[in-house]
XYZ file of C-alpha atoms in Angstrom:
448
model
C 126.401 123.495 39.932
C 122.686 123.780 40.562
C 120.838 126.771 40.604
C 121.166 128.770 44.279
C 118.076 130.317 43.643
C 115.137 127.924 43.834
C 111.253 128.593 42.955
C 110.503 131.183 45.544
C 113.773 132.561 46.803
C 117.256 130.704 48.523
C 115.954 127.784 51.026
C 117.643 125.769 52.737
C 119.190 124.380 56.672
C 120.093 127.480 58.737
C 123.312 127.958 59.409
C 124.280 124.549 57.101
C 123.312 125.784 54.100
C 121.802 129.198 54.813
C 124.638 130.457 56.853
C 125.528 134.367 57.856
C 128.124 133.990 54.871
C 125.676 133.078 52.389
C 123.446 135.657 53.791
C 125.548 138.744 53.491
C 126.815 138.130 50.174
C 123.618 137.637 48.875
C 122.257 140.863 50.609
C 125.161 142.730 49.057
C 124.764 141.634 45.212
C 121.237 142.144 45.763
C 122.015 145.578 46.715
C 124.296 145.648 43.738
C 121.681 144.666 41.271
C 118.634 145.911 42.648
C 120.325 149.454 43.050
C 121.743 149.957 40.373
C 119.739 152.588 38.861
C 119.289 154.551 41.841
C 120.064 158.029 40.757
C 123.808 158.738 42.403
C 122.313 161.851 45.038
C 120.908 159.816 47.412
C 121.145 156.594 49.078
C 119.373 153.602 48.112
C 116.875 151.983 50.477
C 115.718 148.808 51.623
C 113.571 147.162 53.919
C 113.663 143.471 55.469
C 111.144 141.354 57.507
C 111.201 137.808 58.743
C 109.199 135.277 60.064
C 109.250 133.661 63.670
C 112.454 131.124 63.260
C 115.003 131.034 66.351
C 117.168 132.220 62.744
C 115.557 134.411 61.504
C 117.320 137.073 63.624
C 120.850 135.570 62.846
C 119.959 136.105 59.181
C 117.933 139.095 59.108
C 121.325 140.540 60.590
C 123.821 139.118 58.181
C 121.364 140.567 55.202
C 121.565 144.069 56.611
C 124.950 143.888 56.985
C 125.210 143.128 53.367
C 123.423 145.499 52.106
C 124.593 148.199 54.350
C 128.279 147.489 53.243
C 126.780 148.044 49.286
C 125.535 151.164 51.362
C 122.037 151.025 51.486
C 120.237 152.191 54.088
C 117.952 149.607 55.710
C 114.957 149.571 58.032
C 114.392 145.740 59.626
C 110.965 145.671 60.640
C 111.233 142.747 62.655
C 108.788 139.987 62.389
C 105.975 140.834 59.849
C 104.307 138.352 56.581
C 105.787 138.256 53.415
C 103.113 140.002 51.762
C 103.488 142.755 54.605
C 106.665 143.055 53.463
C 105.727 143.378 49.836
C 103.502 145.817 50.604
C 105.893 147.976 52.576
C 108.196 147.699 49.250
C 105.131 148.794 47.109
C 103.871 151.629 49.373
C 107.091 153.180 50.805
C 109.784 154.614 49.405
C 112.276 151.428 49.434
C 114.104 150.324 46.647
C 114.087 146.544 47.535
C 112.699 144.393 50.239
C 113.575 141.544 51.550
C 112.047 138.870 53.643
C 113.720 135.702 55.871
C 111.546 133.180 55.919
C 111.413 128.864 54.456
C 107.607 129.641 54.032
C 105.576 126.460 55.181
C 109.189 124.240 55.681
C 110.085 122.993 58.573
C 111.556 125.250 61.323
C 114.966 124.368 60.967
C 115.353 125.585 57.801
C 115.140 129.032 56.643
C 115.678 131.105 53.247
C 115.917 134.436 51.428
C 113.022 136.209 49.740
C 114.162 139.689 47.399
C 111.685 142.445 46.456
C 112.082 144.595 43.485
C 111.309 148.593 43.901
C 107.005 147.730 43.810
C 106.675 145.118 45.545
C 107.462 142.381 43.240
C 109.435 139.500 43.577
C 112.827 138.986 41.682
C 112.138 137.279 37.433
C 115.080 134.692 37.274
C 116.791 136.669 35.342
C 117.644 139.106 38.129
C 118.122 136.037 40.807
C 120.858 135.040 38.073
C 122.574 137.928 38.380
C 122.792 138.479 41.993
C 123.925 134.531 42.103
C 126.712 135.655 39.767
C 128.244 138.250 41.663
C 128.263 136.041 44.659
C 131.870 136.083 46.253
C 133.547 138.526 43.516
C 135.831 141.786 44.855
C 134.511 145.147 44.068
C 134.771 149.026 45.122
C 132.926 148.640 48.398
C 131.976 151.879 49.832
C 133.848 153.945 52.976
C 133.317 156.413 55.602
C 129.415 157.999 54.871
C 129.123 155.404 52.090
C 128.339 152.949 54.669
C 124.623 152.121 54.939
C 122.771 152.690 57.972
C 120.458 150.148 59.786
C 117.584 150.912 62.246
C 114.923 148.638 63.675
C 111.366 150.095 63.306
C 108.679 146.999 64.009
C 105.388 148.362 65.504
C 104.798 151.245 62.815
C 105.152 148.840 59.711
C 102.949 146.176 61.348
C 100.084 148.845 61.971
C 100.180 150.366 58.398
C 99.891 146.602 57.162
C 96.838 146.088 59.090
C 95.166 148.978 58.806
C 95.900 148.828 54.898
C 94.045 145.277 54.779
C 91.348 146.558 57.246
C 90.791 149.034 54.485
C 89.917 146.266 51.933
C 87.155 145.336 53.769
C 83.901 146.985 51.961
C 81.508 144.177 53.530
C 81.082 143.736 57.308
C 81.525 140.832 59.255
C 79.769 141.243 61.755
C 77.725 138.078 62.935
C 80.908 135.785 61.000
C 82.271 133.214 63.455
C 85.458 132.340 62.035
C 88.140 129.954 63.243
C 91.833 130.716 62.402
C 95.161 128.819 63.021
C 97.740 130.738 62.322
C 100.459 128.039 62.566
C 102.666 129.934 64.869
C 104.182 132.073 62.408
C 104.593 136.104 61.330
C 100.343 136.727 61.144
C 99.843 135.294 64.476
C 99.033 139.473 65.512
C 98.566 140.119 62.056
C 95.170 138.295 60.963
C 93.289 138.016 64.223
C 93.728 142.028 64.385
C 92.319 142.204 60.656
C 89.671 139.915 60.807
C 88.276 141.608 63.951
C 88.669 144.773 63.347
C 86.344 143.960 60.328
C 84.292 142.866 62.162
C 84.489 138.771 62.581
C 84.261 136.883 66.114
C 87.530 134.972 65.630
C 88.636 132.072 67.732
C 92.212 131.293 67.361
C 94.722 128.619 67.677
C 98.831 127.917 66.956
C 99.276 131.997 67.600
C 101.782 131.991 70.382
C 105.106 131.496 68.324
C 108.123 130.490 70.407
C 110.984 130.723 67.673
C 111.149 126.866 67.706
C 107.053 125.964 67.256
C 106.443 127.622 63.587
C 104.541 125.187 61.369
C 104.974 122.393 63.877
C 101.817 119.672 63.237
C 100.213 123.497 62.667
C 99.035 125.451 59.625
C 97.880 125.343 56.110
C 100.327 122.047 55.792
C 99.215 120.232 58.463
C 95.411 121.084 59.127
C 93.952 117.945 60.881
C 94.180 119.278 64.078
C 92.420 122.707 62.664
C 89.883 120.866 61.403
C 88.667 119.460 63.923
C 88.732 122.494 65.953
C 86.741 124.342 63.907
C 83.463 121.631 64.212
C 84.383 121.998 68.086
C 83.968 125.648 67.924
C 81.036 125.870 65.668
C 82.667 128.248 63.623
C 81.058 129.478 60.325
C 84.488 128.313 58.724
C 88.233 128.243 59.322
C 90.952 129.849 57.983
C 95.008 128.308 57.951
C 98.012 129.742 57.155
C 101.667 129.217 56.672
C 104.424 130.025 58.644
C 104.667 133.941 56.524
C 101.652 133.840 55.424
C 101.434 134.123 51.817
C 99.298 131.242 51.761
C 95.524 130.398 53.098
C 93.385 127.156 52.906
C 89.927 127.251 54.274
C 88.152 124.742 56.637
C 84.342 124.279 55.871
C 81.808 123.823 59.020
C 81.569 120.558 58.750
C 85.782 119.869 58.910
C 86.431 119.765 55.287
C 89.025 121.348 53.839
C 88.838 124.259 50.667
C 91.896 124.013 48.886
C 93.274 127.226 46.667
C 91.232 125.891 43.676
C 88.303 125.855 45.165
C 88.759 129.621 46.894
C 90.265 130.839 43.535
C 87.329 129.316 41.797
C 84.188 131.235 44.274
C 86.315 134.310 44.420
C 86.651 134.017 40.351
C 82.815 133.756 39.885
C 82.055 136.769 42.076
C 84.408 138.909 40.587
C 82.921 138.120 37.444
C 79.688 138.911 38.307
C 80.762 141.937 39.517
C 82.875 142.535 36.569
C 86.091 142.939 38.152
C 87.642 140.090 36.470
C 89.459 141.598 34.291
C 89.275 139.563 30.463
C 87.448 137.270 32.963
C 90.739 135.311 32.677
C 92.052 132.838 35.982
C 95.460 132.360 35.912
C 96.660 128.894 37.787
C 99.654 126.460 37.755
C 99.435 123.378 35.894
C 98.882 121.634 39.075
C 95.813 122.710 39.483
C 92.871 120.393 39.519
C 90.867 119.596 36.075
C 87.783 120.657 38.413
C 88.519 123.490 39.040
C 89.201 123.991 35.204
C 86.410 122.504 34.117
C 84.533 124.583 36.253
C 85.765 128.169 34.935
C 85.260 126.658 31.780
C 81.042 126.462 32.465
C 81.191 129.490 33.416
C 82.438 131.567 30.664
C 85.979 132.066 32.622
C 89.168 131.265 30.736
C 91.669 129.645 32.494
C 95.852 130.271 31.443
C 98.124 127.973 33.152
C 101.374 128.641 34.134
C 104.561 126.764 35.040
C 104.375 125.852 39.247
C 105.544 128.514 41.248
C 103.897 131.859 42.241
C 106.328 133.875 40.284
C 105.108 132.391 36.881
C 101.494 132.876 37.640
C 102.441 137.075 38.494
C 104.433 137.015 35.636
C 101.589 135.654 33.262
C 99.275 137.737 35.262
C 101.188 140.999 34.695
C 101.659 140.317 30.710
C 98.354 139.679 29.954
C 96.536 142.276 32.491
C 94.874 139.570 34.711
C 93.767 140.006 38.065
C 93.267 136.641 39.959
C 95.327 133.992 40.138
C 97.158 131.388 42.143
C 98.559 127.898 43.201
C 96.408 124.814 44.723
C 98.277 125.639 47.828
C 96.384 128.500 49.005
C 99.269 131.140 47.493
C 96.545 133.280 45.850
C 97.196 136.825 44.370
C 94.737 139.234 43.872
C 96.568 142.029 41.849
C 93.165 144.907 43.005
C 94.962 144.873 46.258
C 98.528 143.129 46.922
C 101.393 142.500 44.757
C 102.097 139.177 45.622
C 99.730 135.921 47.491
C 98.441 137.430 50.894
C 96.887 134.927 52.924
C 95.350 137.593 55.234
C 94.346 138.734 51.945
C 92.892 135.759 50.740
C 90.803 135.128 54.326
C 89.253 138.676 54.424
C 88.056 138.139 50.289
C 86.818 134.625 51.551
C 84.597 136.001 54.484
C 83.625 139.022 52.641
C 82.088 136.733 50.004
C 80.718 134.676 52.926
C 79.073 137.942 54.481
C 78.017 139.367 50.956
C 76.081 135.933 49.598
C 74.491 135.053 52.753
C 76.004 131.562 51.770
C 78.016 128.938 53.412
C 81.214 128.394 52.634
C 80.459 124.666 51.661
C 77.820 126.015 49.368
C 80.456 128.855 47.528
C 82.961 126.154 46.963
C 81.185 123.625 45.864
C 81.583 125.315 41.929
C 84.451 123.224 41.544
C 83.883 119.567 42.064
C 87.572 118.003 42.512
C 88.410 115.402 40.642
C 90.374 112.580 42.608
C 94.150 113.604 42.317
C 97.031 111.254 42.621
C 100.751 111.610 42.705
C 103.573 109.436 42.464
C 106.970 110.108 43.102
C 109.549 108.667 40.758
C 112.842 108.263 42.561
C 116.161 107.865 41.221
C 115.857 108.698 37.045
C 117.115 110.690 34.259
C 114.371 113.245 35.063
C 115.616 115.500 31.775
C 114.700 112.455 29.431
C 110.941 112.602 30.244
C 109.962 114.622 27.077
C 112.695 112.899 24.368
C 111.901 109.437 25.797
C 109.428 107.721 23.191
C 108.119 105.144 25.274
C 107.389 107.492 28.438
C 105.818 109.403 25.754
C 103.615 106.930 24.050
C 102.793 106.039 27.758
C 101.624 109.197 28.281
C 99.427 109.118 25.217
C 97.889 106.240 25.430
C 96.416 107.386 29.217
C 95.232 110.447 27.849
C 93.479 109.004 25.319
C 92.151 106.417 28.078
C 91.328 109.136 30.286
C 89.567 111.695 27.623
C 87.851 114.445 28.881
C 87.154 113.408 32.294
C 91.110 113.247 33.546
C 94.376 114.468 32.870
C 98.006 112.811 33.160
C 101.200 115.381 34.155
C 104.521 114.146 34.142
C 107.086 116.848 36.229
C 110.743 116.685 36.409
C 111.719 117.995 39.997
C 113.688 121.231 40.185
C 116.180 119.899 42.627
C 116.022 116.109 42.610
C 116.823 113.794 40.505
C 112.883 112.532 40.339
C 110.184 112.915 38.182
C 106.507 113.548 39.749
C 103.319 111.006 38.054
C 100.382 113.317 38.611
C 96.927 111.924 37.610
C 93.573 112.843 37.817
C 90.490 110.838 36.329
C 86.681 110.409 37.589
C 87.404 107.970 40.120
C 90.144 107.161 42.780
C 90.379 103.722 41.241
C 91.274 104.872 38.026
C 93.607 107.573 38.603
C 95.751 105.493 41.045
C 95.996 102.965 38.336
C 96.648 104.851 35.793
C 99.345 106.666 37.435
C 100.766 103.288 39.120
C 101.206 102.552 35.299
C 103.046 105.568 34.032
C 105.167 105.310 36.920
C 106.601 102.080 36.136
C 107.052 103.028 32.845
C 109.070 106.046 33.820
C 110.905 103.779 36.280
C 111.689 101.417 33.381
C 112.680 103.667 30.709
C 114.651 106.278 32.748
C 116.129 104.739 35.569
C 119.840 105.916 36.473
């Protein structure tokens, strides 16, 4: 059976494969594990949030009725951004928190997001062991064992915002920033911050319906955004996902700033202002060799990590890091959240903005990206990647071809059975040839 528990959470079709069922059993082992060290005097706590899906209520419900039968007492907050949520778990007095919410998929899906007591999310080894107690008989408890549930929404959304406003130690005033919020849980959230710091902000995509989250809208789909922000003559744009734990920026000319290139300016003024601690970056292995190559110039050392958020906090944690991140905009900044905050992320952005007297073309253009391309390898033994020899000599030979100026990445997928070509080199040409090359060979040698 594959794993239930994917790289951020359980995702999947509401009410298909994310039904109530699923829901409430997994809010009840969570209870189980998360609580189990909760000294026996008092009832554990919890608190959930979700993002704007029609489902979202449907499943926010069947989670507090999980947990409530493991009888914890639970506080839904309504709709609110991941990160709002983790910082609810890391500032109150909750012993989990948990979030409904497929991120930046599509609307008709949905998942299941679990905070640990702090604020952080789950280490597999925890996700295994709520999966395991999935659907076994135990001692529920009776009578006043019974969790209670109240709804509580406007208090937990002010403390979030006022708790970012607080981060702000550089005003914005005079900023002219664009912002599409791509109908999803920050649609109040980061037009309050932003202006209460300061920033004229135009907005766009904040008028969620239950139905319209993410829809041709966002950090995934930014075309539209793009344009809007040269129509506006905005400074620069922000875009987020549908909970907001991700942020790409928009440059004034249309041009999008991918989480490299924000990770990489926010890296270099942290340094200089020596709050990078071990002046250490910690990215994904997707990350661009730019970006890379950039830190490198510039005295910053650069760990990568497995792709996921959770293995880029987890390497973050061990080694006492401070920045770090995905491509994607999911960028954690562990002086003020727990977890990637794209409100976060947009205040740091136009704080920088506002503190160099600089455009935001002009701060990102530290990392120079090298051209990037990926192939998708369909229908192969994706486990036989690293003990096939002549997918591996493949891969040799177009490093060696490539040197210093590329790099090749061959990825099985975590839930398909396809492996992902990525290549990067000095020139479109050559990366889409190269990779057009290791792709047959993988095709060849591994095909099912």
């Amino acid at each position: 059976m594959p794993r239930l528990f994917g790289t951020d959470g359980v995702r999947g079709l509401a009410n298909k494969d994310l039904t109530p069922r699923l829901a409430l059993e997994l809010g009840e082992a969570a209870a189980r594990v998360l609580t189990a060290d909760v000294a026996l005097d008092r009832k554990p706590r919890a608190v959930i949030a979700r993002d704007t899906r029609v489902s979202g209520q449907m499943l926010a419900q069947a989670v507090a009725a999980g947990l409530a039968s493991a009888g914890v007492d639970t506080e839904h907050v309504d709709v609110l951004p991941t990160p709002g949520l983790a910082y609810l778990t890391a500032s109150t007095d909750v012993d989990l928190g948990v979030v409904i919410s497929a991120s930046h998929n599509p609307m008709p899906d949905n998942g299941i997001k679990f905070f640990a007591r702090g604020g952080y999310k789950l280490p597999d080894e925890q996700e295994d062991k709520i999966e395991a107690l999935l659907g076994q008989e135990w001692a529920r408890p009776t009578g006043d064992g019974v969790g209670h549930i109240e709804r509580s929404s406007e208090e937990a959304e002010h403390a979030y915002i006022d708790y970012l406003v607080s981060r702000a130690d550089v005003p914005l005033k005079g900023l002219h920033i664009a912002m599409d919020c791509a109908n999803g849980a920050t649609s109040v959230v980061a037009p309050t911050v932003l202006r209460e710091a300061g920033a004229h902000v135009d907005v766009i995509n904040a008028s969620p319906d239950g139905y319209n989250i993410n829809l041709n809208a966002g950090s995934t789909h930014p075309e539209r955004f793009q344009a809007f922000v040269k129509a506006s003559h905005a400074d620069f744009g922000v875009a987020f996902d549908g909970d907001a734990d991700r942020c790409l920026a928009v440059d004034a000319d249309g041009n999008v700033v991918d989480g490299d290139q924000i990770m990489g300016l926010l890296a270099l003024a942290m340094k200089d202002r020596g709050e990078l601690d071990h002046d250490t970056l910690v990215v994904t292995v997707m990350s661009n060799l730019g970006l890379l190559l950039a830190m490198r110039d510039h005295g910053i050392e650069v760990k990568q990590t497995a792709v996921g958020d959770r293995y880029v906090l987890e390497e973050m944690r061990r080694g006492g890091f401070m920045l770090g991140g995905e491509q994607s905009g999911h960028i954690i900044n562990l002086h003020h959240q727990t977890t990637g905050d794209g409100t976060l992320t947009a205040l740091l952005v136009a704080m920088e903005v506002a503190r160099q007297d600089k455009s935001l073309a002009e701060l990102a253009s530290v990392v120079k990206r090298l051209p990037q391309v990926l192939i998708n390898v369909p229908n192969v033994d994706k486990n036989a990647v690293a003990q096939d020899r002549g997918v591996q000599d493949a891969i040799a030979k177009a490093t060696e071809h490539l040197g210093d100026t590329g790099r090749v990445l061959l990825r099985p997928s975590g839930t398909e059975p396809l492996v992902r070509v990525m290549v990067e080199a000095a020139t479109s040409e050559d990366a889409q040839d190269v990779a057009s090359r290791l792709a047959d060979v993988v095709k060849e040698r591994l095909s099912l």
